[in-house]
Each structure stands twice: as structure tokens, then as C-alpha cells.
Short mmCIF file of C-alpha atoms and ligand atoms in Angstrom, two decimals:
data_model
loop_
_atom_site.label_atom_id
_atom_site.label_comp_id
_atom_site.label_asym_id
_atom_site.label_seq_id
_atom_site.Cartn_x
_atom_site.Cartn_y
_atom_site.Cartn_z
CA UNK A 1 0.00 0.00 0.00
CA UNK A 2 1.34 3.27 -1.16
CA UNK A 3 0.97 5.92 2.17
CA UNK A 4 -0.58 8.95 1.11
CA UNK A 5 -0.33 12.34 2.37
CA UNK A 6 -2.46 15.36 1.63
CA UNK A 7 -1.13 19.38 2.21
CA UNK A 8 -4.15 21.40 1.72
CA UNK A 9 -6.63 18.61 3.01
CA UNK A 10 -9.24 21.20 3.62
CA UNK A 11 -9.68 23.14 1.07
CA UNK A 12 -11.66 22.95 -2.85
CA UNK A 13 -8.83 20.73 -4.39
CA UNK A 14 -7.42 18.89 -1.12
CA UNK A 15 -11.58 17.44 -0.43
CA UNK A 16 -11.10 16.18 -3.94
CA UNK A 17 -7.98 14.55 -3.22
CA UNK A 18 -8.90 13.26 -0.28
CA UNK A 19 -12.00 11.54 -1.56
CA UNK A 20 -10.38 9.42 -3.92
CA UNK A 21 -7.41 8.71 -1.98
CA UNK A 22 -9.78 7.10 0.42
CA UNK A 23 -12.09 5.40 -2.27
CA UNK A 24 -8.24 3.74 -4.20
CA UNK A 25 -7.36 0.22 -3.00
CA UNK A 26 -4.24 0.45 -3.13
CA UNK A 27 -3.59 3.69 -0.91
CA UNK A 28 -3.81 4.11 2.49
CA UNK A 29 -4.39 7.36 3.93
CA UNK A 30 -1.25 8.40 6.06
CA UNK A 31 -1.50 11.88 7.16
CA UNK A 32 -3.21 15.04 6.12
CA UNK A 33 -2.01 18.50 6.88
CA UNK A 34 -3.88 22.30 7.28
CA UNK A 35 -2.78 25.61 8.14
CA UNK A 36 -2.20 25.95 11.57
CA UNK A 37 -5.40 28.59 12.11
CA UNK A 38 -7.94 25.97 9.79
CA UNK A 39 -10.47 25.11 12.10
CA UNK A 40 -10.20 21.48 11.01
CA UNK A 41 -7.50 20.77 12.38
CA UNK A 42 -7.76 18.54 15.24
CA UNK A 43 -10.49 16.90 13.79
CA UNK A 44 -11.27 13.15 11.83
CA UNK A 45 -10.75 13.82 8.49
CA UNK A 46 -13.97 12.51 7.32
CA UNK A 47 -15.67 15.44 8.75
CA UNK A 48 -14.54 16.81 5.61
CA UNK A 49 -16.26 14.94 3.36
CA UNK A 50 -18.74 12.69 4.86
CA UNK A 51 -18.50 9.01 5.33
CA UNK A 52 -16.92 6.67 8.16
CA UNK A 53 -14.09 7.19 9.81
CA UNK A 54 -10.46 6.19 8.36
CA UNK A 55 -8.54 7.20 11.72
CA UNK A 56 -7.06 10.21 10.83
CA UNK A 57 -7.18 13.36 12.35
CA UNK A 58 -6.45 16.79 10.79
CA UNK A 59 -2.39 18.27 11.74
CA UNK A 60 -0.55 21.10 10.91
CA UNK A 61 3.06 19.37 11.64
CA UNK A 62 4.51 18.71 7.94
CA UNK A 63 7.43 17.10 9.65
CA UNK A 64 4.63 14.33 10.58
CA UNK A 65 3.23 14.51 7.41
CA UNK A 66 6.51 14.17 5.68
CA UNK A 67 8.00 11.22 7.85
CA UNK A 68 4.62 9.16 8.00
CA UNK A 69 3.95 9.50 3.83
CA UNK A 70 5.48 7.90 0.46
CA UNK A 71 3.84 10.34 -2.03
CA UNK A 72 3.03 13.64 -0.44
CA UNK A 73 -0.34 15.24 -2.45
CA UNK A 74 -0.27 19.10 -2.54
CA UNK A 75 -2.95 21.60 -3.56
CA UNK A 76 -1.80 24.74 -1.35
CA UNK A 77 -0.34 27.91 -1.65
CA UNK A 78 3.13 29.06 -3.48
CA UNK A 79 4.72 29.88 0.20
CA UNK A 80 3.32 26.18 1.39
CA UNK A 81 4.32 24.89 -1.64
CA UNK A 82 7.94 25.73 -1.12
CA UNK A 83 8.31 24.83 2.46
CA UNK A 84 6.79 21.41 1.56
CA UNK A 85 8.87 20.94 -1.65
CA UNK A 86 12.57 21.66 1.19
CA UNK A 87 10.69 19.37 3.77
CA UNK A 88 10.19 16.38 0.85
CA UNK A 89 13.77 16.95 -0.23
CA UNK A 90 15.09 16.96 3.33
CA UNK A 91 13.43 13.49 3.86
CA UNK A 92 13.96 12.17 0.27
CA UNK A 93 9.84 11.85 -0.24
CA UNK A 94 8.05 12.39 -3.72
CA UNK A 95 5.72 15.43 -3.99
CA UNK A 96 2.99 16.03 -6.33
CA UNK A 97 1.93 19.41 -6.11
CA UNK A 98 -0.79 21.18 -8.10
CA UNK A 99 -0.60 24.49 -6.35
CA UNK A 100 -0.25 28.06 -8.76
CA UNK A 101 1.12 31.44 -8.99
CA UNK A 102 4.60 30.22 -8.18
CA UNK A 103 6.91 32.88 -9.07
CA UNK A 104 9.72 32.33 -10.98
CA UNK A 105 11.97 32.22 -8.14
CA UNK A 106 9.27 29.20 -6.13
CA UNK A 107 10.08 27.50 -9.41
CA UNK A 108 13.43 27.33 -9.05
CA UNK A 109 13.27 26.61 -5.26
CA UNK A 110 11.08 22.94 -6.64
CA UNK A 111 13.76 22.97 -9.42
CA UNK A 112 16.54 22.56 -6.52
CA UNK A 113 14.46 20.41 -4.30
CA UNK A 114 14.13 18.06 -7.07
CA UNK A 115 17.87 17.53 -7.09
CA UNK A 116 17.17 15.34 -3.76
CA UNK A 117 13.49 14.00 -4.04
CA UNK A 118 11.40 13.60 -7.34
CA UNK A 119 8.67 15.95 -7.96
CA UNK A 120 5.80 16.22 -9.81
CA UNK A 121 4.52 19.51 -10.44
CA UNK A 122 1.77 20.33 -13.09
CA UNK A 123 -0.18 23.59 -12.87
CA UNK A 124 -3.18 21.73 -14.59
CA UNK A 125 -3.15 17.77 -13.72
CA UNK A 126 -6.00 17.10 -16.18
CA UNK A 127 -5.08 14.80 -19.19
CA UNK A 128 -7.06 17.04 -21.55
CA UNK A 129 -5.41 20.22 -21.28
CA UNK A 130 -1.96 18.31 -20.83
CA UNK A 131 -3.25 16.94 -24.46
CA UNK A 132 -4.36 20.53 -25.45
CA UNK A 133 -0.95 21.70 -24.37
CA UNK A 134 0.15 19.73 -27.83
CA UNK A 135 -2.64 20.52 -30.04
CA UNK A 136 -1.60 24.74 -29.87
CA UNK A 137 1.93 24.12 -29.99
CA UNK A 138 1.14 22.16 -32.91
CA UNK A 139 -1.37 24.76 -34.32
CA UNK A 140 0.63 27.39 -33.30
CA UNK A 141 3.75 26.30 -35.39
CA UNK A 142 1.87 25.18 -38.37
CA UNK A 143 -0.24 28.71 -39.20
CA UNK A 144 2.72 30.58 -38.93
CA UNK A 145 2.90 34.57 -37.87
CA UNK A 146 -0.40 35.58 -40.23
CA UNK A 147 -2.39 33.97 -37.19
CA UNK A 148 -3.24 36.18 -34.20
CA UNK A 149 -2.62 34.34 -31.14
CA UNK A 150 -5.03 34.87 -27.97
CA UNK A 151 -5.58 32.86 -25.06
CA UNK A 152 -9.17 33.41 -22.54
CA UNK A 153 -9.48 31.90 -19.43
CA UNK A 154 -11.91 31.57 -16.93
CA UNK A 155 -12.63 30.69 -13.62
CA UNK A 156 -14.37 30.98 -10.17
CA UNK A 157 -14.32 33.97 -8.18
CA UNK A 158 -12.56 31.96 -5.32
CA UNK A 159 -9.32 32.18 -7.94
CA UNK A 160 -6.25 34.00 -6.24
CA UNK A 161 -3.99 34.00 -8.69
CA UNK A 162 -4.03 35.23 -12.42
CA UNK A 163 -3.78 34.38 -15.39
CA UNK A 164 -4.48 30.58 -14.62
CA UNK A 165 -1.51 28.75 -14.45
CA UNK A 166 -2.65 26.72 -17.69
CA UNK A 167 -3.01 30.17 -19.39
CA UNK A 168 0.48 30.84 -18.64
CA UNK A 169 1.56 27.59 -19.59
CA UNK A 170 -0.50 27.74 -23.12
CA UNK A 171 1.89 30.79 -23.55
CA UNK A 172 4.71 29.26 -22.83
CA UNK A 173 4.10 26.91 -25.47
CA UNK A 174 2.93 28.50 -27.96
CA UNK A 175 5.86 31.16 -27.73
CA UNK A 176 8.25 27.84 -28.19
CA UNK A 177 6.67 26.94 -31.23
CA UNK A 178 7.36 30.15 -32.84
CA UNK A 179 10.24 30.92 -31.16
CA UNK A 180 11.20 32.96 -34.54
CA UNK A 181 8.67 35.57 -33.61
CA UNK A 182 10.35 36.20 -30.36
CA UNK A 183 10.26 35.38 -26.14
CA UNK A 184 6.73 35.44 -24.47
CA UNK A 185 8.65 37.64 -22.41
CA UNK A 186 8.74 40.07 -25.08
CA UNK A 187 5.41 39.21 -26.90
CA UNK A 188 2.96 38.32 -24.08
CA UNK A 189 0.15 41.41 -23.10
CA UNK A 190 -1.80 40.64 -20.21
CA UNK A 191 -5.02 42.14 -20.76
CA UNK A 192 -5.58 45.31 -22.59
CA UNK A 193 -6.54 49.11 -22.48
CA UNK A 194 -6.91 52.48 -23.72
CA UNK A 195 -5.74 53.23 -27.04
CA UNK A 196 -3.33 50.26 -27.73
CA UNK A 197 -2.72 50.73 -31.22
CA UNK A 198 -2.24 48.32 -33.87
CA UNK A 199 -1.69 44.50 -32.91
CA UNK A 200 1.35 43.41 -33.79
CA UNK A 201 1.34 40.08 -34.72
CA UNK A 202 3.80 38.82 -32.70
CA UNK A 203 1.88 39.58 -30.18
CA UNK A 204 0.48 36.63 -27.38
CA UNK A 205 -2.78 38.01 -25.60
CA UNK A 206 -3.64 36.33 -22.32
CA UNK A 207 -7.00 37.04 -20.72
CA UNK A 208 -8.82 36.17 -17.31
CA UNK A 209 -12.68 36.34 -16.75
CA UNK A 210 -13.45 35.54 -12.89
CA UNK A 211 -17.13 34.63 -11.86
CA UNK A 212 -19.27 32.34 -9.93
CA UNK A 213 -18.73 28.81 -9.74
CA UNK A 214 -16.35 27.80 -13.47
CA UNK A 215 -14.22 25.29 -12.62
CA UNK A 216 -11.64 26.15 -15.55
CA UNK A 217 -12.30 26.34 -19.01
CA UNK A 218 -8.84 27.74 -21.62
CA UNK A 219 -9.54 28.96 -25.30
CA UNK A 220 -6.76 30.11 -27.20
CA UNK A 221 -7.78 31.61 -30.48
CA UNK A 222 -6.24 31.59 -33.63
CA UNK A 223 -7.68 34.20 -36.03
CA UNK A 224 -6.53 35.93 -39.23
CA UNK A 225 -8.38 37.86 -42.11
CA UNK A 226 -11.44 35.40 -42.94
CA UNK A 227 -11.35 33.03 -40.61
CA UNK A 228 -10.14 31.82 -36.98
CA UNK A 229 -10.14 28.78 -34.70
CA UNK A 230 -10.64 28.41 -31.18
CA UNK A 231 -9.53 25.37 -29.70
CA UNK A 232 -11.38 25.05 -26.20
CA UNK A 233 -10.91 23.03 -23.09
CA UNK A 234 -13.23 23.25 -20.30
CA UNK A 235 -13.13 21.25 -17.01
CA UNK A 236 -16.25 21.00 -15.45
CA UNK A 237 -15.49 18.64 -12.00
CA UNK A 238 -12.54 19.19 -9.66
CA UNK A 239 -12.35 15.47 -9.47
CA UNK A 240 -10.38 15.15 -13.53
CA UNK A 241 -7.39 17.40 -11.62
CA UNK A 242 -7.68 15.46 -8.44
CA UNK A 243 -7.59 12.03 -10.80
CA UNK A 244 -4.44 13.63 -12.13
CA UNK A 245 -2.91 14.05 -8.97
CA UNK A 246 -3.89 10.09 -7.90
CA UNK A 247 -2.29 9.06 -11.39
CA UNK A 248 0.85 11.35 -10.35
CA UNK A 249 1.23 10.03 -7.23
CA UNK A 250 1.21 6.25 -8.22
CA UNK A 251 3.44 7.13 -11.26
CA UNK A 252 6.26 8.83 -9.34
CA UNK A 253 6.84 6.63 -6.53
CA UNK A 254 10.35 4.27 -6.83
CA UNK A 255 11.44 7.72 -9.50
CA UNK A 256 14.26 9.23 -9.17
CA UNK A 257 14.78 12.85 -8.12
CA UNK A 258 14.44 14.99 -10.43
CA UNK A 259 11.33 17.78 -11.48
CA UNK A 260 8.15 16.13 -13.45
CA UNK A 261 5.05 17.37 -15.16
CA UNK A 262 2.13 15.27 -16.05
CA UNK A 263 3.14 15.32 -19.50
CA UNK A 264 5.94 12.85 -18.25
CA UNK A 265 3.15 11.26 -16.14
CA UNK A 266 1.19 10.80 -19.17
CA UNK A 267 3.28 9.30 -21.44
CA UNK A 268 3.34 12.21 -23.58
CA UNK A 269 6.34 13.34 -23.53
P1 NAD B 1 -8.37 26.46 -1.57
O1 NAD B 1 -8.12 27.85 -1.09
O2 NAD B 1 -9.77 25.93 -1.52
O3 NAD B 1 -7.44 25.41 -0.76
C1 NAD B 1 -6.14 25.68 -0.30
C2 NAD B 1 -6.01 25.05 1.07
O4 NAD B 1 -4.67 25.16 1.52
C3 NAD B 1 -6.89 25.77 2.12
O5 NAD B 1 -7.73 24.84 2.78
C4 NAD B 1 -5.88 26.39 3.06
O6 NAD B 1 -6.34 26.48 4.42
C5 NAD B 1 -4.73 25.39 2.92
N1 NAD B 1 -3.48 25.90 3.49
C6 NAD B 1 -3.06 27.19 3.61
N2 NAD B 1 -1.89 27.24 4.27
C7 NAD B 1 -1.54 25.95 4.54
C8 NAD B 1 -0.44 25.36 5.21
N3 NAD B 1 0.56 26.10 5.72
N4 NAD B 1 -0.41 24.01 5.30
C9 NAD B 1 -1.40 23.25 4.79
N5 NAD B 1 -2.49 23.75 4.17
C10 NAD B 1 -2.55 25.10 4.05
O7 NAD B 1 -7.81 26.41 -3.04
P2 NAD B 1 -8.03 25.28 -4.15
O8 NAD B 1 -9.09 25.70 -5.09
O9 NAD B 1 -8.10 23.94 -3.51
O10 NAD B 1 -6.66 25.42 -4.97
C11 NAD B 1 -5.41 25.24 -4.34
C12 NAD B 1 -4.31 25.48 -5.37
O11 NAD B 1 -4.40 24.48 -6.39
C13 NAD B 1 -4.42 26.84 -6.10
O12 NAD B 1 -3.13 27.31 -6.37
C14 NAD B 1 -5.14 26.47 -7.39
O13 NAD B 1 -4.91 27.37 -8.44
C15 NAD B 1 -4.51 25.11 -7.67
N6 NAD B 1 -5.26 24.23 -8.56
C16 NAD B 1 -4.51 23.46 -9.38
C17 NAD B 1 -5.12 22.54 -10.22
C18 NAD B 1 -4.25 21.64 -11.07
O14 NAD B 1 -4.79 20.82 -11.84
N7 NAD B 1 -2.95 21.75 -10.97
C19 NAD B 1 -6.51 22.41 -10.21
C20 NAD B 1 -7.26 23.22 -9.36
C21 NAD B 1 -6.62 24.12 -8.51
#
């Protein structure tokens, strides 16, 4: 039995997690971790999502959840992200972590980690957009610089962080495939207004609506004079990214260190 742990336990994505690390066979449930303040903690986890008891209360000690786990499961925040991602690496345990809006200096703090401990981190675990990830590089390098190039996202108005992760990583990319045309540093435009002039085709346009209840949904247009196309994911259950996570989790336990993304998990890459 693989021992599970979950950072996050309580919250949108860590329920979701928890849920189906309960319902697998072949996990057991080993530890699962809040912030200190949650008002969870101290209690059975099952309080959390209904159903019987599994003997495991709600801690804030990641030490504990670090020592007692295989595969540590992690949908957090960037700051609990990187404590976790030192704490796995101290103790040599995988990490799978889900969590956004890590800055480019969080990246490299996994990218070091993963020098002792493997990680998997993916900022969208689902196997669609990891798919769709493919399709616009692919699209992207095969219409060439007539084709305007704009990614949409949406999501919940619980969302901390924009754009989406995925957005970013659309960007990223697409920018590779038509690396001719320049950096996404140099070509992305986050949003736009006033008079902005002329769009210059290089140009990447990223875009976040926030409302109500969307789970995630990515379009990233294509468009040039008489016709476009807009290729469209949309997730509509947190359970796809919290099957991703499961999948990640059995997939990187016995790797190596080293830094992952579910593309690797996949098999697509
Ligand atoms: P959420 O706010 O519902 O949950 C985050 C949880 O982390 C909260 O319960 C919070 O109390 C807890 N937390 C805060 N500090 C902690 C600490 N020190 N130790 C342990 N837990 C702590 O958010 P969410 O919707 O579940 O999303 C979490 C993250 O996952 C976000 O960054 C989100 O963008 C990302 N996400 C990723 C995917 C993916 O496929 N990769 C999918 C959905 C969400």
C-alpha cells in the first residue's frame, strides 16, 4: 500500500484529493495537513467529506506529514508549496503538487528540491489540457505569424492567482513553437486598455474572466483575415485534476529525483 499524504486537506482541491485517496485500493491514507489557524484541524478527516471514519485526524506538523507519507499530495499555496517541496527533499519523499502562482523564483526553489526528491509539479493535472498543451503548440507552429494568437481563461471567483496557471503555460508553449517571432517575455500582453494601437502580430494576448462557480475552461484563439479557430478546453469537475494528482502520485513513486510534469506522467512526452 502506497501511504498517502495530503497538504491542503481542507480546502476545494485537497476534499477532492482526499476523496479518492480514500475510495483507491491500493492507498492508504497516512497523514493530512492544514494551516495551523484551519479550524479542522484537530479533527477526523472525514468530517470533511462525509462518510466513516479512516482514523485520521487533521495536523498542521509537515514534519509528521513528511516522515509518515510515500507520495506527499499538494494543492496549497506558493509559500506552502515551497516549504513542503525543502521538507520532501530533506526526507527524500516524492511530492505532487498542483498548487499556482509560483513565481519564478518558487520555481526554481522545486527545481533545486528536485535535485534530492522527485517531484511532480503540473499547474493543470488534467489529461485534456496536458493533451491541449500539444494541439496549440502544434497549431501554433503550423499557421505561422499571419495567425493572431489569444488565449481566454476563466474561472471561479474563489481564484487567487491570475492568469491561470494553464493560461500561462499555453503561452509558454505556444511562444516555443514560434520561437522565430520572439520570447513570451517580449510578446505576451496581459489584458488590454486604452488606445493600444495596432496588434502586432507577434503579439500573445492572455485574458482572465473571474465569476461564480467555473471550474476552468482555456480557449486560445487563432484568427486571421477570414477566418479563426478556437480550440477550447473546459473542465467542469474538480475530481479530472484530483484524478491527475492520484495518477501522479502512483506514477512517481520508486522515480528518481528529479522535477516532473504530467506530461511525463502521461506518457506524452
Ligand atoms: P483552496 O483555497 O480551496 O485550498 C487551499 C487550502 O490550503 C486551504 O484549505 C488552506 O487552508 C490550505 N493551506 C493554507 N496554508 C496551509 C499550510 N501552511 N499548510 C497546509 N495547508 C494550508 O484552493 P483550491 O481551489 O483547492 O486550490 C489550491 C491550489 O491548487 C491553487 O493554487 C489552485 O490554483 C490550484 N489548482 C490546481 C489545479 C491543477 O490541476 N494543478 C486544479 C485546481 C486548482
Amino acid at each position: 500500500m502506497l501511504r498517502i499524504g495530503i497538504s491542503g486537506v481542507a480546502g476545494r482541491m485537497g476534499k477532492m484529493v482526499l476523496a479518492q485517496v480514500i475510495e483507491a485500493t491500493d492507498f492508504k491514507l497516512a497523514c493530512a495537513v492544514e494551516a495551523a489557524t484551519h479550524p479542522s484541524v484537530g479533527r477526523d478527516v472525514s468530517l470533511l467529506i462525509g462518510g466513516s471514519s479512516v482514523g485520521v485526524v487533521v495536523s498542521s506538523d509537515v514534519e509528521q506529514l513528511v516522515t509518515h507519507s510515500d507520495v506527499v499530495i499538494d494543492f496549497t499555496a506558493p509559500w506552502v508549496t515551497c516549504s513542503l517541496a525543502r521538507a520532501c527533499a530533506h526526507a527524500r519523499k516524492a511530492l505532487v503538487s498542483g498548487t499556482t502562482g509560483l513565481t519564478d523564483d518558487d520555481q526554481r526553489v522545486l527545481q533545486t528540491c528536485a535535485n534530492d526528491s522527485p517531484i511532480v509539479y503540473a499547474p493543470n493535472m488534467s489529461v485534456g489540457v496536458n493533451l491541449l498543451l500539444d494541439l496549440v503548440a502544434h497549431a501554433a507552429n503550423q499557421l505561422g505569424p499571419e495567425y493572431d494568437i489569444e488565449i481566454v481563461e476563466a474561472h471561479h471567483r474563489m481564484k487567487k492567482d491570475a492568469p491561470s496557471g494553464t493560461a500561462l503555460k499555453l503561452a509558454e508553449v505556444i511562444a516555443e513553437a514560434t520561437a522565430s517571432q520572439g520570447t513570451l517575455q517580449a510578446r505576451g500582453v496581459y489584458g488590454r486598455e486604452g488606445i493600444v494601437g495596432v496588434r502586432p502580430s507577434a503579439e500573445i494576448g492572455i485574458h482572465a474572466v473571474r465569476g461564480g462557480d467555473i471550474v476552468g475552461e482555456h480557449t486560445v484563439y487563432f484568427c486571421t483575415d477570414g477566418e479563426r479557430i478556437e480550440i477550447t478546453h473546459r473542465a467542469s469537475r474538480r475530481e479530472t485534476f484530483a484524478r491527475g494528482a492520484v495518477r501522479a502520485a502512483r506514477w512517481i513513486h520508486g522515480k528518481p529525483a528529479g522535477l516532473y510534469s504530467m506530461r511525463n506522467v502521461l506518457g506524452l512526452s
